[in-house]
GROMACS .gro file of C-alpha atoms in nm:
model
  366
    1UNK     CA    1   0.772   3.075  -0.662
    2UNK     CA    2   1.094   3.135  -0.470
    3UNK     CA    3   1.412   2.933  -0.513
    4UNK     CA    4   1.394   2.830  -0.146
    5UNK     CA    5   1.054   2.670  -0.200
    6UNK     CA    6   1.181   2.473  -0.501
    7UNK     CA    7   1.493   2.364  -0.313
    8UNK     CA    8   1.292   2.251  -0.011
    9UNK     CA    9   1.046   2.061  -0.229
   10UNK     CA   10   1.322   1.881  -0.420
   11UNK     CA   11   1.503   1.801  -0.097
   12UNK     CA   12   1.194   1.619   0.029
   13UNK     CA   13   1.104   1.456  -0.301
   14UNK     CA   14   1.434   1.314  -0.427
   15UNK     CA   15   1.495   1.045  -0.159
   16UNK     CA   16   1.135   0.931  -0.197
   17UNK     CA   17   1.156   0.926  -0.577
   18UNK     CA   18   1.473   0.714  -0.551
   19UNK     CA   19   1.296   0.474  -0.316
   20UNK     CA   20   0.987   0.452  -0.540
   21UNK     CA   21   1.187   0.362  -0.850
   22UNK     CA   22   1.413   0.114  -0.668
   23UNK     CA   23   1.138  -0.070  -0.478
   24UNK     CA   24   0.934  -0.098  -0.798
   25UNK     CA   25   1.236  -0.257  -0.969
   26UNK     CA   26   1.268  -0.503  -0.679
   27UNK     CA   27   0.900  -0.592  -0.702
   28UNK     CA   28   0.902  -0.629  -1.083
   29UNK     CA   29   1.214  -0.845  -1.088
   30UNK     CA   30   1.083  -1.058  -0.801
   31UNK     CA   31   0.760  -1.109  -0.991
   32UNK     CA   32   0.945  -1.213  -1.305
   33UNK     CA   33   1.158  -1.452  -1.099
   34UNK     CA   34   0.837  -1.620  -0.983
   35UNK     CA   35   0.822  -1.513  -0.617
   36UNK     CA   36   0.460  -1.400  -0.620
   37UNK     CA   37   0.351  -1.691  -0.836
   38UNK     CA   38   0.510  -1.949  -0.607
   39UNK     CA   39   0.362  -1.788  -0.295
   40UNK     CA   40   0.021  -1.776  -0.460
   41UNK     CA   41   0.036  -2.148  -0.536
   42UNK     CA   42   0.162  -2.224  -0.185
   43UNK     CA   43  -0.136  -2.038  -0.039
   44UNK     CA   44  -0.378  -2.229  -0.261
   45UNK     CA   45  -0.224  -2.565  -0.167
   46UNK     CA   46  -0.231  -2.488   0.205
   47UNK     CA   47  -0.585  -2.356   0.205
   48UNK     CA   48  -0.703  -2.716   0.261
   49UNK     CA   49  -0.988  -2.662   0.013
   50UNK     CA   50  -1.157  -2.416   0.250
   51UNK     CA   51  -1.226  -2.070   0.114
   52UNK     CA   52  -1.203  -1.909   0.460
   53UNK     CA   53  -0.855  -2.045   0.519
   54UNK     CA   54  -0.744  -1.966   0.164
   55UNK     CA   55  -0.864  -1.608   0.202
   56UNK     CA   56  -0.701  -1.562   0.544
   57UNK     CA   57  -0.368  -1.690   0.412
   58UNK     CA   58  -0.396  -1.462   0.111
   59UNK     CA   59  -0.488  -1.167   0.334
   60UNK     CA   60  -0.182  -1.230   0.548
   61UNK     CA   61   0.035  -1.226   0.238
   62UNK     CA   62  -0.132  -0.905   0.114
   63UNK     CA   63  -0.068  -0.737   0.450
   64UNK     CA   64   0.297  -0.849   0.451
   65UNK     CA   65   0.349  -0.737   0.092
   66UNK     CA   66   0.193  -0.397   0.161
   67UNK     CA   67   0.391  -0.335   0.480
   68UNK     CA   68   0.734  -0.427   0.342
   69UNK     CA   69   0.705  -0.363  -0.034
   70UNK     CA   70   0.452  -0.074  -0.038
   71UNK     CA   71   0.089  -0.050  -0.136
   72UNK     CA   72   0.158  -0.005  -0.508
   73UNK     CA   73   0.337  -0.341  -0.519
   74UNK     CA   74   0.026  -0.505  -0.372
   75UNK     CA   75  -0.203  -0.331  -0.620
   76UNK     CA   76   0.011  -0.392  -0.928
   77UNK     CA   77   0.164  -0.736  -0.872
   78UNK     CA   78  -0.055  -0.916  -0.620
   79UNK     CA   79  -0.385  -0.840  -0.796
   80UNK     CA   80  -0.312  -1.050  -1.108
   81UNK     CA   81  -0.176  -1.330  -0.887
   82UNK     CA   82  -0.498  -1.329  -0.683
   83UNK     CA   83  -0.719  -1.330  -0.992
   84UNK     CA   84  -0.516  -1.604  -1.161
   85UNK     CA   85  -0.522  -1.832  -0.858
   86UNK     CA   86  -0.896  -1.776  -0.808
   87UNK     CA   87  -0.957  -1.859  -1.174
   88UNK     CA   88  -0.742  -2.175  -1.164
   89UNK     CA   89  -0.917  -2.323  -0.861
   90UNK     CA   90  -1.262  -2.206  -0.972
   91UNK     CA   91  -1.356  -1.972  -0.685
   92UNK     CA   92  -1.512  -1.622  -0.698
   93UNK     CA   93  -1.232  -1.368  -0.757
   94UNK     CA   94  -1.401  -1.063  -0.601
   95UNK     CA   95  -1.315  -1.124  -0.232
   96UNK     CA   96  -0.949  -1.163  -0.324
   97UNK     CA   97  -0.942  -0.867  -0.561
   98UNK     CA   98  -1.113  -0.646  -0.303
   99UNK     CA   99  -0.865  -0.760  -0.039
  100UNK     CA  100  -0.570  -0.645  -0.251
  101UNK     CA  101  -0.728  -0.303  -0.306
  102UNK     CA  102  -0.843  -0.226   0.046
  103UNK     CA  103  -0.545  -0.380   0.227
  104UNK     CA  104  -0.310  -0.194  -0.008
  105UNK     CA  105  -0.448   0.128   0.139
  106UNK     CA  106  -0.559   0.051   0.494
  107UNK     CA  107  -0.263  -0.179   0.558
  108UNK     CA  108  -0.002   0.081   0.465
  109UNK     CA  109   0.047   0.252   0.802
  110UNK     CA  110   0.297   0.040   0.994
  111UNK     CA  111   0.635   0.114   0.831
  112UNK     CA  112   0.757   0.434   0.664
  113UNK     CA  113   0.819   0.236   0.343
  114UNK     CA  114   0.462   0.109   0.324
  115UNK     CA  115   0.338   0.431   0.166
  116UNK     CA  116   0.500   0.741   0.017
  117UNK     CA  117   0.294   0.953   0.255
  118UNK     CA  118   0.463   0.773   0.546
  119UNK     CA  119   0.806   0.867   0.416
  120UNK     CA  120   0.695   1.228   0.396
  121UNK     CA  121   0.554   1.210   0.748
  122UNK     CA  122   0.877   1.057   0.881
  123UNK     CA  123   1.069   1.360   0.753
  124UNK     CA  124   0.851   1.581   0.974
  125UNK     CA  125   0.841   1.339   1.268
  126UNK     CA  126   1.220   1.328   1.281
  127UNK     CA  127   1.220   1.703   1.350
  128UNK     CA  128   1.001   1.623   1.654
  129UNK     CA  129   1.243   1.362   1.783
  130UNK     CA  130   1.045   1.066   1.648
  131UNK     CA  131   1.287   0.828   1.477
  132UNK     CA  132   1.210   0.519   1.270
  133UNK     CA  133   1.158   0.294   1.572
  134UNK     CA  134   0.937   0.550   1.748
  135UNK     CA  135   0.734   0.584   1.428
  136UNK     CA  136   0.662   0.210   1.429
  137UNK     CA  137   0.553   0.227   1.794
  138UNK     CA  138   0.324   0.520   1.715
  139UNK     CA  139   0.175   0.350   1.408
  140UNK     CA  140   0.137  -0.001   1.554
  141UNK     CA  141  -0.205   0.037   1.720
  142UNK     CA  142  -0.376   0.224   1.433
  143UNK     CA  143  -0.222  -0.016   1.179
  144UNK     CA  144  -0.361  -0.321   1.362
  145UNK     CA  145  -0.701  -0.156   1.404
  146UNK     CA  146  -0.721  -0.052   1.039
  147UNK     CA  147  -0.624  -0.397   0.907
  148UNK     CA  148  -0.857  -0.583   1.142
  149UNK     CA  149  -1.154  -0.361   1.053
  150UNK     CA  150  -1.085  -0.395   0.681
  151UNK     CA  151  -1.076  -0.774   0.696
  152UNK     CA  152  -1.393  -0.778   0.907
  153UNK     CA  153  -1.576  -0.565   0.649
  154UNK     CA  154  -1.462  -0.787   0.360
  155UNK     CA  155  -1.568  -1.100   0.552
  156UNK     CA  156  -1.910  -0.946   0.623
  157UNK     CA  157  -1.961  -0.849   0.258
  158UNK     CA  158  -1.851  -1.184   0.113
  159UNK     CA  159  -1.937  -1.437   0.383
  160UNK     CA  160  -2.135  -1.653   0.142
  161UNK     CA  161  -1.843  -1.686  -0.103
  162UNK     CA  162  -1.596  -1.744   0.179
  163UNK     CA  163  -1.807  -2.024   0.323
  164UNK     CA  164  -1.761  -2.246   0.017
  165UNK     CA  165  -1.493  -2.504  -0.064
  166UNK     CA  166  -1.270  -2.552  -0.366
  167UNK     CA  167  -1.163  -2.880  -0.516
  168UNK     CA  168  -0.866  -2.820  -0.748
  169UNK     CA  169  -0.515  -2.715  -0.649
  170UNK     CA  170  -0.335  -2.514  -0.917
  171UNK     CA  171  -0.019  -2.665  -1.064
  172UNK     CA  172   0.315  -2.507  -0.971
  173UNK     CA  173   0.490  -2.339  -1.263
  174UNK     CA  174   0.860  -2.411  -1.318
  175UNK     CA  175   1.103  -2.129  -1.236
  176UNK     CA  176   1.479  -2.077  -1.231
  177UNK     CA  177   1.553  -2.193  -0.875
  178UNK     CA  178   1.865  -1.981  -0.828
  179UNK     CA  179   1.696  -1.662  -0.944
  180UNK     CA  180   1.384  -1.745  -0.746
  181UNK     CA  181   1.588  -1.789  -0.427
  182UNK     CA  182   1.784  -1.468  -0.488
  183UNK     CA  183   1.463  -1.270  -0.533
  184UNK     CA  184   1.298  -1.431  -0.231
  185UNK     CA  185   1.606  -1.360  -0.018
  186UNK     CA  186   1.611  -0.998  -0.133
  187UNK     CA  187   1.246  -0.956  -0.036
  188UNK     CA  188   1.311  -1.119   0.303
  189UNK     CA  189   1.619  -0.908   0.380
  190UNK     CA  190   1.481  -0.566   0.290
  191UNK     CA  191   1.195  -0.603   0.538
  192UNK     CA  192   1.418  -0.620   0.850
  193UNK     CA  193   1.650  -0.359   0.694
  194UNK     CA  194   1.360  -0.116   0.659
  195UNK     CA  195   1.239  -0.198   1.010
  196UNK     CA  196   1.589  -0.137   1.148
  197UNK     CA  197   1.573   0.223   1.030
  198UNK     CA  198   1.827   0.213   0.744
  199UNK     CA  199   1.762   0.475   0.473
  200UNK     CA  200   1.478   0.326   0.264
  201UNK     CA  201   1.615   0.453  -0.067
  202UNK     CA  202   1.958   0.299   0.003
  203UNK     CA  203   1.814  -0.039   0.106
  204UNK     CA  204   1.583  -0.054  -0.196
  205UNK     CA  205   1.860   0.055  -0.433
  206UNK     CA  206   2.101  -0.209  -0.300
  207UNK     CA  207   1.837  -0.482  -0.333
  208UNK     CA  208   1.751  -0.366  -0.686
  209UNK     CA  209   2.118  -0.374  -0.793
  210UNK     CA  210   2.174  -0.723  -0.651
  211UNK     CA  211   1.857  -0.854  -0.817
  212UNK     CA  212   1.943  -0.685  -1.147
  213UNK     CA  213   2.289  -0.845  -1.145
  214UNK     CA  214   2.144  -1.192  -1.070
  215UNK     CA  215   1.879  -1.147  -1.338
  216UNK     CA  216   2.135  -1.030  -1.596
  217UNK     CA  217   2.332  -1.351  -1.531
  218UNK     CA  218   2.046  -1.602  -1.525
  219UNK     CA  219   1.764  -1.448  -1.729
  220UNK     CA  220   1.868  -1.125  -1.904
  221UNK     CA  221   1.540  -1.116  -2.095
  222UNK     CA  222   1.364  -1.031  -1.766
  223UNK     CA  223   1.542  -0.696  -1.762
  224UNK     CA  224   1.359  -0.579  -2.072
  225UNK     CA  225   1.065  -0.341  -2.047
  226UNK     CA  226   1.061  -0.299  -1.669
  227UNK     CA  227   0.753  -0.097  -1.577
  228UNK     CA  228   0.922   0.167  -1.362
  229UNK     CA  229   0.691   0.458  -1.267
  230UNK     CA  230   0.894   0.742  -1.417
  231UNK     CA  231   0.590   0.960  -1.482
  232UNK     CA  232   0.463   0.904  -1.130
  233UNK     CA  233   0.804   0.998  -0.990
  234UNK     CA  234   0.811   1.321  -1.190
  235UNK     CA  235   0.452   1.399  -1.096
  236UNK     CA  236   0.529   1.341  -0.728
  237UNK     CA  237   0.828   1.579  -0.740
  238UNK     CA  238   0.616   1.842  -0.917
  239UNK     CA  239   0.332   1.798  -0.664
  240UNK     CA  240   0.573   1.840  -0.373
  241UNK     CA  241   0.699   2.168  -0.513
  242UNK     CA  242   0.350   2.284  -0.616
  243UNK     CA  243   0.193   2.226  -0.276
  244UNK     CA  244   0.488   2.394  -0.104
  245UNK     CA  245   0.434   2.697  -0.327
  246UNK     CA  246   0.061   2.698  -0.250
  247UNK     CA  247   0.136   2.696   0.123
  248UNK     CA  248   0.390   2.975   0.076
  249UNK     CA  249   0.122   3.184  -0.097
  250UNK     CA  250  -0.136   3.113   0.176
  251UNK     CA  251  -0.378   2.944  -0.065
  252UNK     CA  252  -0.440   2.642   0.159
  253UNK     CA  253  -0.526   2.826   0.480
  254UNK     CA  254  -0.904   2.748   0.456
  255UNK     CA  255  -0.827   2.376   0.431
  256UNK     CA  256  -0.599   2.393   0.734
  257UNK     CA  257  -0.872   2.573   0.927
  258UNK     CA  258  -1.113   2.293   0.836
  259UNK     CA  259  -0.875   2.038   0.991
  260UNK     CA  260  -0.887   2.225   1.322
  261UNK     CA  261  -0.643   2.204   1.613
  262UNK     CA  262  -0.600   2.007   1.934
  263UNK     CA  263  -0.534   1.644   2.026
  264UNK     CA  264  -0.857   1.527   2.189
  265UNK     CA  265  -1.035   1.237   2.020
  266UNK     CA  266  -1.281   1.470   1.834
  267UNK     CA  267  -0.989   1.691   1.725
  268UNK     CA  268  -0.795   1.396   1.585
  269UNK     CA  269  -1.107   1.261   1.412
  270UNK     CA  270  -1.161   1.602   1.255
  271UNK     CA  271  -0.805   1.606   1.119
  272UNK     CA  272  -0.829   1.246   0.994
  273UNK     CA  273  -1.172   1.305   0.840
  274UNK     CA  274  -1.055   1.618   0.660
  275UNK     CA  275  -0.754   1.438   0.515
  276UNK     CA  276  -0.971   1.143   0.406
  277UNK     CA  277  -1.222   1.373   0.234
  278UNK     CA  278  -0.942   1.570   0.066
  279UNK     CA  279  -0.779   1.246  -0.052
  280UNK     CA  280  -1.101   1.133  -0.218
  281UNK     CA  281  -1.155   1.475  -0.371
  282UNK     CA  282  -0.809   1.501  -0.528
  283UNK     CA  283  -0.553   1.232  -0.438
  284UNK     CA  284  -0.390   1.115  -0.118
  285UNK     CA  285  -0.038   1.241  -0.195
  286UNK     CA  286  -0.128   1.608  -0.252
  287UNK     CA  287  -0.384   1.577   0.028
  288UNK     CA  288  -0.112   1.480   0.276
  289UNK     CA  289   0.120   1.757   0.157
  290UNK     CA  290  -0.163   2.010   0.180
  291UNK     CA  291  -0.266   1.908   0.532
  292UNK     CA  292   0.074   1.838   0.685
  293UNK     CA  293   0.091   2.186   0.846
  294UNK     CA  294  -0.243   2.111   1.018
  295UNK     CA  295  -0.050   1.875   1.243
  296UNK     CA  296   0.111   2.187   1.396
  297UNK     CA  297   0.420   1.994   1.494
  298UNK     CA  298   0.231   1.735   1.699
  299UNK     CA  299   0.297   1.364   1.644
  300UNK     CA  300  -0.062   1.257   1.722
  301UNK     CA  301  -0.213   1.505   1.479
  302UNK     CA  302   0.041   1.406   1.214
  303UNK     CA  303  -0.057   1.041   1.258
  304UNK     CA  304  -0.426   1.139   1.232
  305UNK     CA  305  -0.360   1.315   0.901
  306UNK     CA  306  -0.165   1.009   0.785
  307UNK     CA  307  -0.452   0.777   0.879
  308UNK     CA  308  -0.691   0.983   0.668
  309UNK     CA  309  -0.464   0.979   0.363
  310UNK     CA  310  -0.378   0.607   0.394
  311UNK     CA  311  -0.700   0.438   0.509
  312UNK     CA  312  -0.940   0.699   0.371
  313UNK     CA  313  -0.894   0.700  -0.010
  314UNK     CA  314  -1.124   0.408  -0.094
  315UNK     CA  315  -1.426   0.591  -0.237
  316UNK     CA  316  -1.320   0.756  -0.566
  317UNK     CA  317  -1.105   0.580  -0.827
  318UNK     CA  318  -0.854   0.866  -0.837
  319UNK     CA  319  -0.812   0.896  -0.459
  320UNK     CA  320  -0.508   0.667  -0.468
  321UNK     CA  321  -0.275   0.565  -0.748
  322UNK     CA  322  -0.306   0.210  -0.615
  323UNK     CA  323  -0.679   0.213  -0.697
  324UNK     CA  324  -0.620   0.322  -1.056
  325UNK     CA  325  -0.353   0.054  -1.103
  326UNK     CA  326  -0.580  -0.206  -0.943
  327UNK     CA  327  -0.874  -0.120  -1.171
  328UNK     CA  328  -0.644  -0.150  -1.472
  329UNK     CA  329  -0.530  -0.498  -1.366
  330UNK     CA  330  -0.886  -0.611  -1.296
  331UNK     CA  331  -1.007  -0.497  -1.638
  332UNK     CA  332  -0.713  -0.673  -1.804
  333UNK     CA  333  -0.824  -0.996  -1.632
  334UNK     CA  334  -1.186  -0.947  -1.735
  335UNK     CA  335  -1.314  -0.860  -1.385
  336UNK     CA  336  -1.546  -0.558  -1.402
  337UNK     CA  337  -1.675  -0.351  -1.113
  338UNK     CA  338  -1.972  -0.120  -1.081
  339UNK     CA  339  -1.804   0.194  -0.957
  340UNK     CA  340  -2.100   0.305  -0.746
  341UNK     CA  341  -2.104  -0.026  -0.558
  342UNK     CA  342  -1.727  -0.016  -0.519
  343UNK     CA  343  -1.755   0.339  -0.386
  344UNK     CA  344  -2.030   0.243  -0.140
  345UNK     CA  345  -1.828  -0.048  -0.002
  346UNK     CA  346  -1.516   0.169   0.003
  347UNK     CA  347  -1.698   0.441   0.196
  348UNK     CA  348  -1.806   0.188   0.459
  349UNK     CA  349  -1.459   0.038   0.495
  350UNK     CA  350  -1.280   0.374   0.491
  351UNK     CA  351  -1.515   0.532   0.747
  352UNK     CA  352  -1.479   0.244   0.992
  353UNK     CA  353  -1.104   0.208   0.938
  354UNK     CA  354  -1.031   0.580   0.981
  355UNK     CA  355  -1.253   0.593   1.290
  356UNK     CA  356  -1.102   0.283   1.451
  357UNK     CA  357  -0.741   0.372   1.369
  358UNK     CA  358  -0.776   0.730   1.494
  359UNK     CA  359  -0.936   0.621   1.820
  360UNK     CA  360  -0.659   0.363   1.861
  361UNK     CA  361  -0.397   0.639   1.838
  362UNK     CA  362  -0.577   0.847   2.100
  363UNK     CA  363  -0.633   0.547   2.325
  364UNK     CA  364  -0.273   0.425   2.321
  365UNK     CA  365  -0.127   0.773   2.365
  366UNK     CA  366  -0.338   0.837   2.675
   0.00000   0.00000   0.00000
């Protein structure tokens, strides 16, 4: 492995690692301040005792959380909120739990900060003259298609549960109002800051520092034992370097050949399908890094690869870190899943989402 390969890999990984650690700190501190809890109760109160409305409000929150705070935030922090609210008002938890898992993946296309793979893709897109704003324009149609298809599949699978009513509103838990408002304001501000194209790592780091200072003043105990993903950050940096070395040695050429070339609808579907299959076989982060050269410097092909690695990894538990974190939270809450049924539903949702999102890219670009 040459020094140039290591340097290039670290150059790509470090800004993303900084963002990952900072945005996780923002999410953890916001959760401890009560932001997610308060929003969960607000959704339950405004569901008007109708499961359909409750689920739609929750889905909107899950989409917003995924887009602006990343898919791992949705999987880690929103899953226990969903399960707790469902338990308190006595409704089936599975539609809400499944929404957090699938939306965490299929809803993570719109902004670069929504998924680590997007940040990697933006690095390449910027070399093609596609800046942050142009990325959002490129991702808008597939993001809408992917989210709409996902929600339609969940509604079709759980229409009986969603047709019921609930009778009890959960009580609101008391929180430190100042800290709650600081955390809520931080979450509200970073969204437009990300969308404006400011460096994601800098925005997340600034928000994390402000929140940490407010927390140290009002509730210093909340700073203890923050669950920052240090191992994940190290693993991501190592993966970036490892895949770069594999490309340098020509080991991934057969995979690139499988992804094909061209920008017709079948060509883009082939690239997206290959990246989805690779994500489920290994994991979506190394899958994106492995297949990035298959884009051949074309923005449409790069978006197709991104669609496969974002909306595709719903079949195997290891396809996305978000899935592993989600399963852990479900088990902790006593909600068990049959993996074969989860995989079958995930295959259906992923296939339709990848197909719809890829066709949307081709349609809008033409």
